[in-house]
Tab-separated table of C-alpha atoms and ligand atoms in Angstrom:
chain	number	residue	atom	x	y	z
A	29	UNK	CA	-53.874	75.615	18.698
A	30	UNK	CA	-50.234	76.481	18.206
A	31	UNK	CA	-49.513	79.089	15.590
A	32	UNK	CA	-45.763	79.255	14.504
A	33	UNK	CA	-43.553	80.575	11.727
A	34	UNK	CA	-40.513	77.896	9.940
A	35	UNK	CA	-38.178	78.934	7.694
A	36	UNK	CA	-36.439	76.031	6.325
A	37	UNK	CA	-32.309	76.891	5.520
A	38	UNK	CA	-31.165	75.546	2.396
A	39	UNK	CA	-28.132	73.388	2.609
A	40	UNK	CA	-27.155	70.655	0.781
A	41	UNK	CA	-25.366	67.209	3.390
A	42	UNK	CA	-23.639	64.484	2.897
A	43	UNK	CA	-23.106	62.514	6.242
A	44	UNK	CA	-21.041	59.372	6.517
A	45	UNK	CA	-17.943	57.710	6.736
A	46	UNK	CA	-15.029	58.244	3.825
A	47	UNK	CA	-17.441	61.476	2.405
A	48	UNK	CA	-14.345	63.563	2.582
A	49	UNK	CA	-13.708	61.280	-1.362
A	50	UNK	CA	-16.624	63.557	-2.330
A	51	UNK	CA	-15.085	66.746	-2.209
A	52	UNK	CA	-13.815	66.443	-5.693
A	53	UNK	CA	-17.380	66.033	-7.238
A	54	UNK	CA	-18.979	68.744	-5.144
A	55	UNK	CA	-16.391	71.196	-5.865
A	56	UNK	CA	-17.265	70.627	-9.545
A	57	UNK	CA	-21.001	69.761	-9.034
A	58	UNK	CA	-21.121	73.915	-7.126
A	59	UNK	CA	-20.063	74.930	-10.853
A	60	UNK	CA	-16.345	75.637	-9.112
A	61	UNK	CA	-12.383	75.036	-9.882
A	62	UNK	CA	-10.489	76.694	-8.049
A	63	UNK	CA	-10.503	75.919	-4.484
A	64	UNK	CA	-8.660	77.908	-1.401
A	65	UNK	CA	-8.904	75.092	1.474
A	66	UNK	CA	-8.534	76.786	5.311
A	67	UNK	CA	-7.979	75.328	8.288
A	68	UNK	CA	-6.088	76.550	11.750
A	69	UNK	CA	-2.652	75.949	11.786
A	70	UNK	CA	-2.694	72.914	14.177
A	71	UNK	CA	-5.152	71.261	11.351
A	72	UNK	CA	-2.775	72.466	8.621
A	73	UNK	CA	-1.308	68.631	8.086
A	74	UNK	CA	-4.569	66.959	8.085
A	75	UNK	CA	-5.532	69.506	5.530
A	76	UNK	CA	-2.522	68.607	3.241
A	77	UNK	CA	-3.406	65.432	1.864
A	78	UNK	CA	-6.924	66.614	1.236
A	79	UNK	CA	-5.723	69.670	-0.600
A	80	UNK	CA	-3.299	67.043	-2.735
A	81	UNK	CA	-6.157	65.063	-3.426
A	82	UNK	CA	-7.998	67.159	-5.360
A	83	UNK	CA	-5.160	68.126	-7.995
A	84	UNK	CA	-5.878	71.158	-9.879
A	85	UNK	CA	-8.806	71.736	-8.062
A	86	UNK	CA	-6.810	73.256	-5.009
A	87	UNK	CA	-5.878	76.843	-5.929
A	88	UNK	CA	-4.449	77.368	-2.550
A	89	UNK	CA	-4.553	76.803	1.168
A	90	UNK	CA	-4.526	79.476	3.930
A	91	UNK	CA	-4.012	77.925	7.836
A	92	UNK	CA	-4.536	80.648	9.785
A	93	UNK	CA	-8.040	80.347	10.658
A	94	UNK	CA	-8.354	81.078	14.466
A	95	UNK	CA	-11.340	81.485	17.286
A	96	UNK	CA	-13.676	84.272	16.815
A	97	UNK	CA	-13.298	84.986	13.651
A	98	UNK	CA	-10.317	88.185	13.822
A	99	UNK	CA	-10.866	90.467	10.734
A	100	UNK	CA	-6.761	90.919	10.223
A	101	UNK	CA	-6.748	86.855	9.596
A	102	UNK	CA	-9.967	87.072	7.234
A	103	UNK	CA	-7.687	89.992	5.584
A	104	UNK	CA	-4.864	87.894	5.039
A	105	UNK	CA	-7.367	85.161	3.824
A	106	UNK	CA	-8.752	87.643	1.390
A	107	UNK	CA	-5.662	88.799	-0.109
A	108	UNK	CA	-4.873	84.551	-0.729
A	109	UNK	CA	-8.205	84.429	-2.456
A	110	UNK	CA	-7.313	87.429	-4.945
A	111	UNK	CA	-3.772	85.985	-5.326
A	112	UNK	CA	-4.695	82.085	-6.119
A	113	UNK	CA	-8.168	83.613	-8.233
A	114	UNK	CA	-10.326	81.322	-5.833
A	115	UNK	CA	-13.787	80.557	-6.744
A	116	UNK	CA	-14.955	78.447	-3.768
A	117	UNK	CA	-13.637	77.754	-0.489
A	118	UNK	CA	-13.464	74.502	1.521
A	119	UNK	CA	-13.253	75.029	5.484
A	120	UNK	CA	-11.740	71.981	6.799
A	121	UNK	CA	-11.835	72.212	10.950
A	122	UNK	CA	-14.559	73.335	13.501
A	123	UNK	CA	-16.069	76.543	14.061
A	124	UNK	CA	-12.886	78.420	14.005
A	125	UNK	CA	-12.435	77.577	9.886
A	126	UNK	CA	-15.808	77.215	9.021
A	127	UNK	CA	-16.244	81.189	10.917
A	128	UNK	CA	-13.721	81.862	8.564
A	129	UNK	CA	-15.117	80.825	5.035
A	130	UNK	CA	-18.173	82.393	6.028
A	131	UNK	CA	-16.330	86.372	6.870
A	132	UNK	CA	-14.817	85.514	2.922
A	133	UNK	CA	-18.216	84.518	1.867
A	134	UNK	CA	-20.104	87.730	3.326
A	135	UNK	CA	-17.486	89.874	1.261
A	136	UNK	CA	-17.208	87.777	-1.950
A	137	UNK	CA	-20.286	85.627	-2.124
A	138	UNK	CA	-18.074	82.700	-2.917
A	139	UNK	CA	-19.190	79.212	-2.696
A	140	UNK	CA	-18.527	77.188	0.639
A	141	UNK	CA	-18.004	73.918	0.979
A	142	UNK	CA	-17.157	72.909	4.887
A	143	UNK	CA	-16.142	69.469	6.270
A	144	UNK	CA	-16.499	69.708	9.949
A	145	UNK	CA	-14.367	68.279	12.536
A	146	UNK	CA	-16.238	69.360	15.469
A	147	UNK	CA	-19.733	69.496	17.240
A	148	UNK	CA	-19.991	73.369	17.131
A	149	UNK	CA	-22.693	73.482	14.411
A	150	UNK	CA	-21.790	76.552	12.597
A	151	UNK	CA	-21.751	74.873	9.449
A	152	UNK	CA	-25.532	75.073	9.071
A	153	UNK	CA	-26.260	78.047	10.496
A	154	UNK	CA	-26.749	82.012	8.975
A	155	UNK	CA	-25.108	83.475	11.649
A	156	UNK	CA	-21.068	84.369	11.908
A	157	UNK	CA	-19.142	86.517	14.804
A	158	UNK	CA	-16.523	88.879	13.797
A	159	UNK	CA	-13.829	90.139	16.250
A	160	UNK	CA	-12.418	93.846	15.858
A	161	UNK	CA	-10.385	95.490	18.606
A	162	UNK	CA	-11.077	92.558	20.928
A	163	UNK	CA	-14.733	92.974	20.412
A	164	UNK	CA	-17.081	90.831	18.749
A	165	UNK	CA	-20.022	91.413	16.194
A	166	UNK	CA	-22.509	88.833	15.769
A	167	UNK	CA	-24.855	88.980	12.265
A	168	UNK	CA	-27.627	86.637	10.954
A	169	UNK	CA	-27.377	86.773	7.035
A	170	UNK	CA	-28.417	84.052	4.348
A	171	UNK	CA	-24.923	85.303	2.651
A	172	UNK	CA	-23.050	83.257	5.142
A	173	UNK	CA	-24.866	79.912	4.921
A	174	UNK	CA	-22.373	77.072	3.617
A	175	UNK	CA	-24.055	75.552	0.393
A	176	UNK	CA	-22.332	71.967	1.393
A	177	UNK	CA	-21.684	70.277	4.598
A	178	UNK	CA	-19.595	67.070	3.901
A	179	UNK	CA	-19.555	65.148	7.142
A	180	UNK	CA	-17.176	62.890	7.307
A	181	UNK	CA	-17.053	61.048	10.975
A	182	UNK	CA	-13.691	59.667	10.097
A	183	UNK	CA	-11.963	63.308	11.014
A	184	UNK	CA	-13.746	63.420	14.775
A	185	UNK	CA	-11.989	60.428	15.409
A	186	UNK	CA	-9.265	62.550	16.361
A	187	UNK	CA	-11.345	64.908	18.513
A	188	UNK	CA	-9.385	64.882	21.811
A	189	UNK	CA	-11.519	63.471	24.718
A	190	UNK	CA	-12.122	67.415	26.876
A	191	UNK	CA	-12.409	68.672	23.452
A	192	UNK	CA	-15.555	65.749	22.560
A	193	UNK	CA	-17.268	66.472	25.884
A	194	UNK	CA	-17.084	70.660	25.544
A	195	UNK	CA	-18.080	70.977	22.021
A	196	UNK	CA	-20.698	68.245	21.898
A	197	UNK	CA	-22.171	70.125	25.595
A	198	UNK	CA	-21.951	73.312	22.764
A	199	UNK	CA	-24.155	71.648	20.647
A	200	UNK	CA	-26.682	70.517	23.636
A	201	UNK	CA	-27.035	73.989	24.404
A	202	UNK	CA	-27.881	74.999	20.743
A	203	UNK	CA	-31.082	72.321	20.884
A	204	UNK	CA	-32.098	73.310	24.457
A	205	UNK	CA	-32.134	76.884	24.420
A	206	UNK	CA	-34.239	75.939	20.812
A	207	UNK	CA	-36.709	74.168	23.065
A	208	UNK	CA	-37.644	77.782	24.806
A	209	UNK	CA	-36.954	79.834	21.668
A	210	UNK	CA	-39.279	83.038	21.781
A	211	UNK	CA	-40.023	81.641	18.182
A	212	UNK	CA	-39.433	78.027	18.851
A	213	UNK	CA	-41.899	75.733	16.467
A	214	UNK	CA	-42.557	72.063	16.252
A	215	UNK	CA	-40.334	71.309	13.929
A	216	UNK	CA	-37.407	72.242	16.008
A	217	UNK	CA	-38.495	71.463	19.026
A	218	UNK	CA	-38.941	68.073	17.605
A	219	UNK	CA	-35.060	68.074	16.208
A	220	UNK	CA	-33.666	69.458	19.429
A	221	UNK	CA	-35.211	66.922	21.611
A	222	UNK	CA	-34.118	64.360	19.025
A	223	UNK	CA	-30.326	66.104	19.232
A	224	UNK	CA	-29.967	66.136	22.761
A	225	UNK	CA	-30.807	62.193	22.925
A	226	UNK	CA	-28.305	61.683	20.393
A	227	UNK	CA	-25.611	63.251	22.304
A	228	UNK	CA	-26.947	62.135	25.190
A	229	UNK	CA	-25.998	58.403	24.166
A	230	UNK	CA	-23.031	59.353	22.106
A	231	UNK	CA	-21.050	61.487	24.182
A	232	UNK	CA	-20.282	58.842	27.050
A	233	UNK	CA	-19.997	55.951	24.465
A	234	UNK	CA	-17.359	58.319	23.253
A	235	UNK	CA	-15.607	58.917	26.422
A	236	UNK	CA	-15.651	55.570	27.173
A	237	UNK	CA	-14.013	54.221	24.034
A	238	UNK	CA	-13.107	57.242	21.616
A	239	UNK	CA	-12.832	55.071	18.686
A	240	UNK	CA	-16.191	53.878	18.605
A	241	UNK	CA	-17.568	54.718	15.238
A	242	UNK	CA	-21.115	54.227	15.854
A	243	UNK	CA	-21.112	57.028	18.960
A	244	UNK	CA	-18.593	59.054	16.842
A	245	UNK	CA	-21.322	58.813	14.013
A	246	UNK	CA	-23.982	59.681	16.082
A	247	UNK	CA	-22.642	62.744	18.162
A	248	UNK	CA	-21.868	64.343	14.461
A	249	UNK	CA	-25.766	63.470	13.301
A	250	UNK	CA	-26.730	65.071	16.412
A	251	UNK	CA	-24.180	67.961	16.223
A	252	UNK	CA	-25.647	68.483	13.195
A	253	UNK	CA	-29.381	68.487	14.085
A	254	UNK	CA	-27.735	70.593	17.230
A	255	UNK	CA	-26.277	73.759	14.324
A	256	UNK	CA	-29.910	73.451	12.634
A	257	UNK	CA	-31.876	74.321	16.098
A	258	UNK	CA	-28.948	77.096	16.496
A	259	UNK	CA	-29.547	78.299	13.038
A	260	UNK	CA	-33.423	78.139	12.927
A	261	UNK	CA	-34.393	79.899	16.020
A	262	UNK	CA	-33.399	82.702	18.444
A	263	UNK	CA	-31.339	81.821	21.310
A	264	UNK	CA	-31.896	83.364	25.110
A	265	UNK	CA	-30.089	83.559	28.288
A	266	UNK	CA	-27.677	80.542	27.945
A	267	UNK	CA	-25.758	82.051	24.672
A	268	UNK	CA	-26.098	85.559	26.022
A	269	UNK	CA	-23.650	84.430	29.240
A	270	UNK	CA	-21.684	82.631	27.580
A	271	UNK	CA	-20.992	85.245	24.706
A	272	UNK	CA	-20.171	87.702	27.329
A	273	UNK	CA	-18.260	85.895	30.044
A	274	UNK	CA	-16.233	84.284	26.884
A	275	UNK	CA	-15.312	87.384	25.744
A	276	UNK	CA	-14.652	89.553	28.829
A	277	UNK	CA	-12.856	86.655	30.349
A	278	UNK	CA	-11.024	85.248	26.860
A	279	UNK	CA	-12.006	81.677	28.459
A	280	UNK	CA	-12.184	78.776	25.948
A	281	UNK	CA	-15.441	78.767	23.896
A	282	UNK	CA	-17.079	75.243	24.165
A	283	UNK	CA	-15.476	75.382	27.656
A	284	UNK	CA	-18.138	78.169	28.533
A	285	UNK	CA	-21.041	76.859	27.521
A	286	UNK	CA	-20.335	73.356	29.236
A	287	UNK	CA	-20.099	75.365	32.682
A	288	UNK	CA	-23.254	77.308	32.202
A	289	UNK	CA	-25.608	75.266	30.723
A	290	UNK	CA	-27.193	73.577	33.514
A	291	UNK	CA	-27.248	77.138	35.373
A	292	UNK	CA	-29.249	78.372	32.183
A	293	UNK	CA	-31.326	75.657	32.717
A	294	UNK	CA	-32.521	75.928	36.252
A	295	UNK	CA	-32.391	79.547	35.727
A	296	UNK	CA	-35.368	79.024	32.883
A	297	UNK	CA	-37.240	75.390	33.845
A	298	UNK	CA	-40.358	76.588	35.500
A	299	UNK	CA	-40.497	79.535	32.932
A	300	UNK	CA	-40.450	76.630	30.308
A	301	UNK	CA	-41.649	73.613	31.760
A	302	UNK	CA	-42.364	72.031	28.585
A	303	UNK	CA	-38.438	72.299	27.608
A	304	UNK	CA	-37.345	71.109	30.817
A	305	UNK	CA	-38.987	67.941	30.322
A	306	UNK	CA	-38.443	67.388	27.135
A	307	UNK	CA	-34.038	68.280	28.240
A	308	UNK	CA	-35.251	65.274	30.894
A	309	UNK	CA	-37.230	62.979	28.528
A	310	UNK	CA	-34.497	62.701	25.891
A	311	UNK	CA	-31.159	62.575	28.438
A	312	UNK	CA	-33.236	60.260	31.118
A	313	UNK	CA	-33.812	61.813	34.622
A	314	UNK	CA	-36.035	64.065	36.474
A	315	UNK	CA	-36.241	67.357	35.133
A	316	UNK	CA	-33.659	68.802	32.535
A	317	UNK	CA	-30.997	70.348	35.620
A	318	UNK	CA	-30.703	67.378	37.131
A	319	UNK	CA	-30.268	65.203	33.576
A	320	UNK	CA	-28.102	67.633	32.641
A	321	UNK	CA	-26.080	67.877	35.287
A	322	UNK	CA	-25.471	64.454	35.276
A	323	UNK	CA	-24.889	63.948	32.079
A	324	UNK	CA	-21.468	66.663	32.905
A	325	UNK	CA	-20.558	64.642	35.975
A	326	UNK	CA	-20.548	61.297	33.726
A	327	UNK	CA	-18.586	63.018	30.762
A	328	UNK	CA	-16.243	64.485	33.300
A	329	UNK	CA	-17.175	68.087	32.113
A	330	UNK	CA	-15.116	71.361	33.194
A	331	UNK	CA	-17.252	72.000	36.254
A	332	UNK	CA	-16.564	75.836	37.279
A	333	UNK	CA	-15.616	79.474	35.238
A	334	UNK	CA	-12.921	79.739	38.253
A	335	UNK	CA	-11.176	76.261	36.410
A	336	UNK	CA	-11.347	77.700	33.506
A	337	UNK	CA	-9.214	81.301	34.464
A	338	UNK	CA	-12.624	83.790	35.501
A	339	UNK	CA	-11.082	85.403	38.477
A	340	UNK	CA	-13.996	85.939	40.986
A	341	UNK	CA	-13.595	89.809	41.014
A	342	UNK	CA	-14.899	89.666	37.646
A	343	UNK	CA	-18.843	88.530	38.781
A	344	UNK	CA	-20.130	91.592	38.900
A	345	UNK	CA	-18.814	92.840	35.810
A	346	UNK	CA	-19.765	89.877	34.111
A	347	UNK	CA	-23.762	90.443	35.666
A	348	UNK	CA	-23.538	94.039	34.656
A	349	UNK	CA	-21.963	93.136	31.061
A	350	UNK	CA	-25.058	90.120	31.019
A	351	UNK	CA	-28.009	92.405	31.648
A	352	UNK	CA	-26.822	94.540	28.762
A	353	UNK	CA	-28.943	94.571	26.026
A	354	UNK	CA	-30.299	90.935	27.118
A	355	UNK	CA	-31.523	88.409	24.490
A	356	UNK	CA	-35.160	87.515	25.199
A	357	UNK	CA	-35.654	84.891	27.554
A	358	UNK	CA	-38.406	82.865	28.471
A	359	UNK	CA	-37.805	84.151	32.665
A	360	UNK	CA	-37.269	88.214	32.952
A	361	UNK	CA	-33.377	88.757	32.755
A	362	UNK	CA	-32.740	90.108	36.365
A	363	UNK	CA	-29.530	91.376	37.571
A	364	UNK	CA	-29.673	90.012	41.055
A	365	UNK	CA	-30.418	86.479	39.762
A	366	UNK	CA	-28.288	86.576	36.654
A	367	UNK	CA	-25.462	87.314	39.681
A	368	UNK	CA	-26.814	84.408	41.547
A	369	UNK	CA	-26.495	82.097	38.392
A	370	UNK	CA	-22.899	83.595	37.473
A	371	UNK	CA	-21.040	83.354	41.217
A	372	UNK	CA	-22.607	79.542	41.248
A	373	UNK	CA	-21.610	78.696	38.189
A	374	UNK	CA	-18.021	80.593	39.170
A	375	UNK	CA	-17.771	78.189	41.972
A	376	UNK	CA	-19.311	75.147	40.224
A	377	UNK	CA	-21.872	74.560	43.040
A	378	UNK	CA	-24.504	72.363	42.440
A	379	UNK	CA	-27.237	74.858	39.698
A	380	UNK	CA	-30.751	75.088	41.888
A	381	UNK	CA	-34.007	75.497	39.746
A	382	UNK	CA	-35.325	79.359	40.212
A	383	UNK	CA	-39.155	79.640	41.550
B	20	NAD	P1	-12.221	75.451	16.966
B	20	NAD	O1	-12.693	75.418	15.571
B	20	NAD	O2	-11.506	76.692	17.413
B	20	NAD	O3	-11.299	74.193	17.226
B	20	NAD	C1	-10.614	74.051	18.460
B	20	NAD	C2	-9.249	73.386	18.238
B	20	NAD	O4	-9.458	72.014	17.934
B	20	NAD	C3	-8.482	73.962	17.055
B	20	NAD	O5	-7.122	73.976	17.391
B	20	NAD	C4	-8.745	72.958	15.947
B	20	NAD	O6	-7.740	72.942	14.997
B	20	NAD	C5	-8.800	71.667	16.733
B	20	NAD	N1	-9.610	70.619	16.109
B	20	NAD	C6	-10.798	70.752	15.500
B	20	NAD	N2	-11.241	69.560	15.090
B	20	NAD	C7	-10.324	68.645	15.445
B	20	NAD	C8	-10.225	67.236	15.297
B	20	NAD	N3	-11.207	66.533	14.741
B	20	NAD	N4	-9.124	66.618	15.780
B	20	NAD	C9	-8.149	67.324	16.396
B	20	NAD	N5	-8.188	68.661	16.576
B	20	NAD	C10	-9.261	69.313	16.106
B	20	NAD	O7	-13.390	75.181	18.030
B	20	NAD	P2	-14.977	75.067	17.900
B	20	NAD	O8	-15.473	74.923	19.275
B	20	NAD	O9	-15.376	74.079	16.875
B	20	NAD	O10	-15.408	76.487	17.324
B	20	NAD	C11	-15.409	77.631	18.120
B	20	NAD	C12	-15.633	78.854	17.276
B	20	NAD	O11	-16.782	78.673	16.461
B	20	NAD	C13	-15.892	80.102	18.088
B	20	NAD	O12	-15.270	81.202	17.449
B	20	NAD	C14	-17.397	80.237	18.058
B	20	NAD	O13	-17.828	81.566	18.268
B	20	NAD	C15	-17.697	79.747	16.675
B	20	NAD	N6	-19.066	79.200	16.515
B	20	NAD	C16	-19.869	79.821	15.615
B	20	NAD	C17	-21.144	79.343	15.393
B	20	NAD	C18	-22.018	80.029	14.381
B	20	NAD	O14	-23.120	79.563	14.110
B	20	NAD	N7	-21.585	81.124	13.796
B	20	NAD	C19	-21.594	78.201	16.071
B	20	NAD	C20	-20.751	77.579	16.990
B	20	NAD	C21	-19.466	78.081	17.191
């Protein structure tokens, strides 16, 4: 017998093509009127028309949302929300926006209302990362949890293709390290293996024909699914690396966890056997490092931390900044293996399943 704890998040979706034409009636439906929309700046033109749409609803925009969450932009966003009297806020963009509604909504409690554009998943999830000084603060609180998600595929049509394969290999690595959770439970075990099929069609249907509406529609369902594992369970070594090696290094974010996820994975499968083959049953293949592995050689996946601007002198630091006050994880977190997983995964050599 399994015994397990599940705490269902409360969030309200709307999935589908054209929801954006919703916005209107959920801003009003929240009990709101006064809307300050935010998106980063290269988003700021897509947000226009939106903003336009809703007429008096739109009390103001602010497009200066950027990665990581910075508390001087949430400052500046603050100061826009006392000037315009805002009473909800609508982030319009990936995690970068949505990181941002949530810093307003841990220090006002306003509404949010976020319309993703990307696989990252933070929409439905109680967690946000704050940067100060160049270093970053991660909190779980309910406070943060958007009250809508409006997906709207239409807006990841423009997703560029690197872009697709890194943030949608994000969301994989949500659902698998949900499969070895320390509190992992049936329920999300059952949505993570569930996610990582989804992607697992979608993404190459994507890459193949980035217009395809169907694999467009099913990579945000599963992105979705993807933010609900992150937000419902603890995450191990996987996030842990890529947290620090992101940070130390200032290497993209959804870049990072493409390269190490199928090192986390052979690092963990014969600690969690029953994640690696579920990670195999739902992406089709052996065991999960192979799948996974060739599921990043199909999507033609950044391959190596060196392509993406580590410098190698910065492997040990990165296994000494790792081993840090580690995240559980389902193998013991050992220095001279974490080292092992980082210089491979530095090099992009083929990731070899740990005894
Ligand atoms: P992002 O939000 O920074 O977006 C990357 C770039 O793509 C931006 O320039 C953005 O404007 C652009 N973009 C987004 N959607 C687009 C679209 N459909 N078409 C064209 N361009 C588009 O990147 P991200 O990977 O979504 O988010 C990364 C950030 O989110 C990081 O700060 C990360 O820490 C955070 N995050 C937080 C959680 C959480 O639960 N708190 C979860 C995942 C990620």
């Amino acid at each position: 017998m399994q015994s397990f704890v599940y705490n269902a998040l409360p969030s309200r979706v709307i999935f589908g093509s054209g929801t954006i034409s919703r916005l209107k009636s959920e801003i009003e439906r929240a009990g709101c009127n006064r809307a300050l929309l935010l998106s980063t700046p290269e988003q700021a033109e897509t947000l226009a028309p939106i903003a336009a749409s809703l007429g008096s609803l739109a009390a103001g925009t602010f497009t200066q949302a950027a990665m990581h969450t910075p508390t001087d932009v949430t400052e500046r966003a603050l100061n826009k929300v006392q000037e315009c009297g805002a009473d909800c806020t609508i982030s319009f963009g990936g995690g970068s926006s949505t990181g941002l509604g949530k810093a307003i909504a841990l220090r006002t409690d306003l509404t949010q209302i976020v319309v993703p554009t990307t696989y990252a998943g933070s929409e439905v999830t109680p967690i946000i990362g704050e940067t100060k000084n160049g270093v970053k603060v991660t909190q779980r609180t309910l406070k943060v949890l958007p009250e809508v998600v409006i997906y709207d595929v239409d807006f990841t049509l423009s997703l560029p293709q690197r872009l697709t394969v890194t943030s949608g290999t994000n969301a994989i690595a949500h659902a698998v390290e949900a499969l070895y959770a320390e509190d992992r439970n049936p329920v999300i075990s059952m949505m993570a293996e569930q996610a990582i099929a989804a992607m697992g069609r979608a993404l190459p249907a994507i890459v193949n024909d980035p217009t395809n509406l169907d694999a467009r529609s099913e990579a945000l369902y599963g992105a979705w699914l993807c933010g609900v594992c992150l937000g419902s369970v603890g995450m191990a070594l996987h996030h842990k690396l890529c947290h620090v090696i992101g940070g130390a290094f200032d290497l993209p974010h959804a870049d990072t966890h493409t390269v190490i996820l199928p090192y986390a994975m052979a690092y963990n499968a014969k600690a969690a056997p029953d994640a690696d083959a579920a990670v195999a049953r739902a992406l089709g293949g052996q065991d999960g490092t192979s799948a996974l592995t060739a599921l990043a050689a199909r999507l033609g996946s950044p391959r190596s931390l060196k392509s993406l601007g580590m410098p190698e002198s910065g492997i040990d630091r990165a296994a000494d900044l790792a081993v840090q006050n580690p995240y559980w994880n389902p193998k013991p977190i050992e220095r001279g293996a974490v080292r092992a997983l980082i210089a491979a995964a530095w090099a992009g050599e083929a990731p070899k399943p740990l005894n």
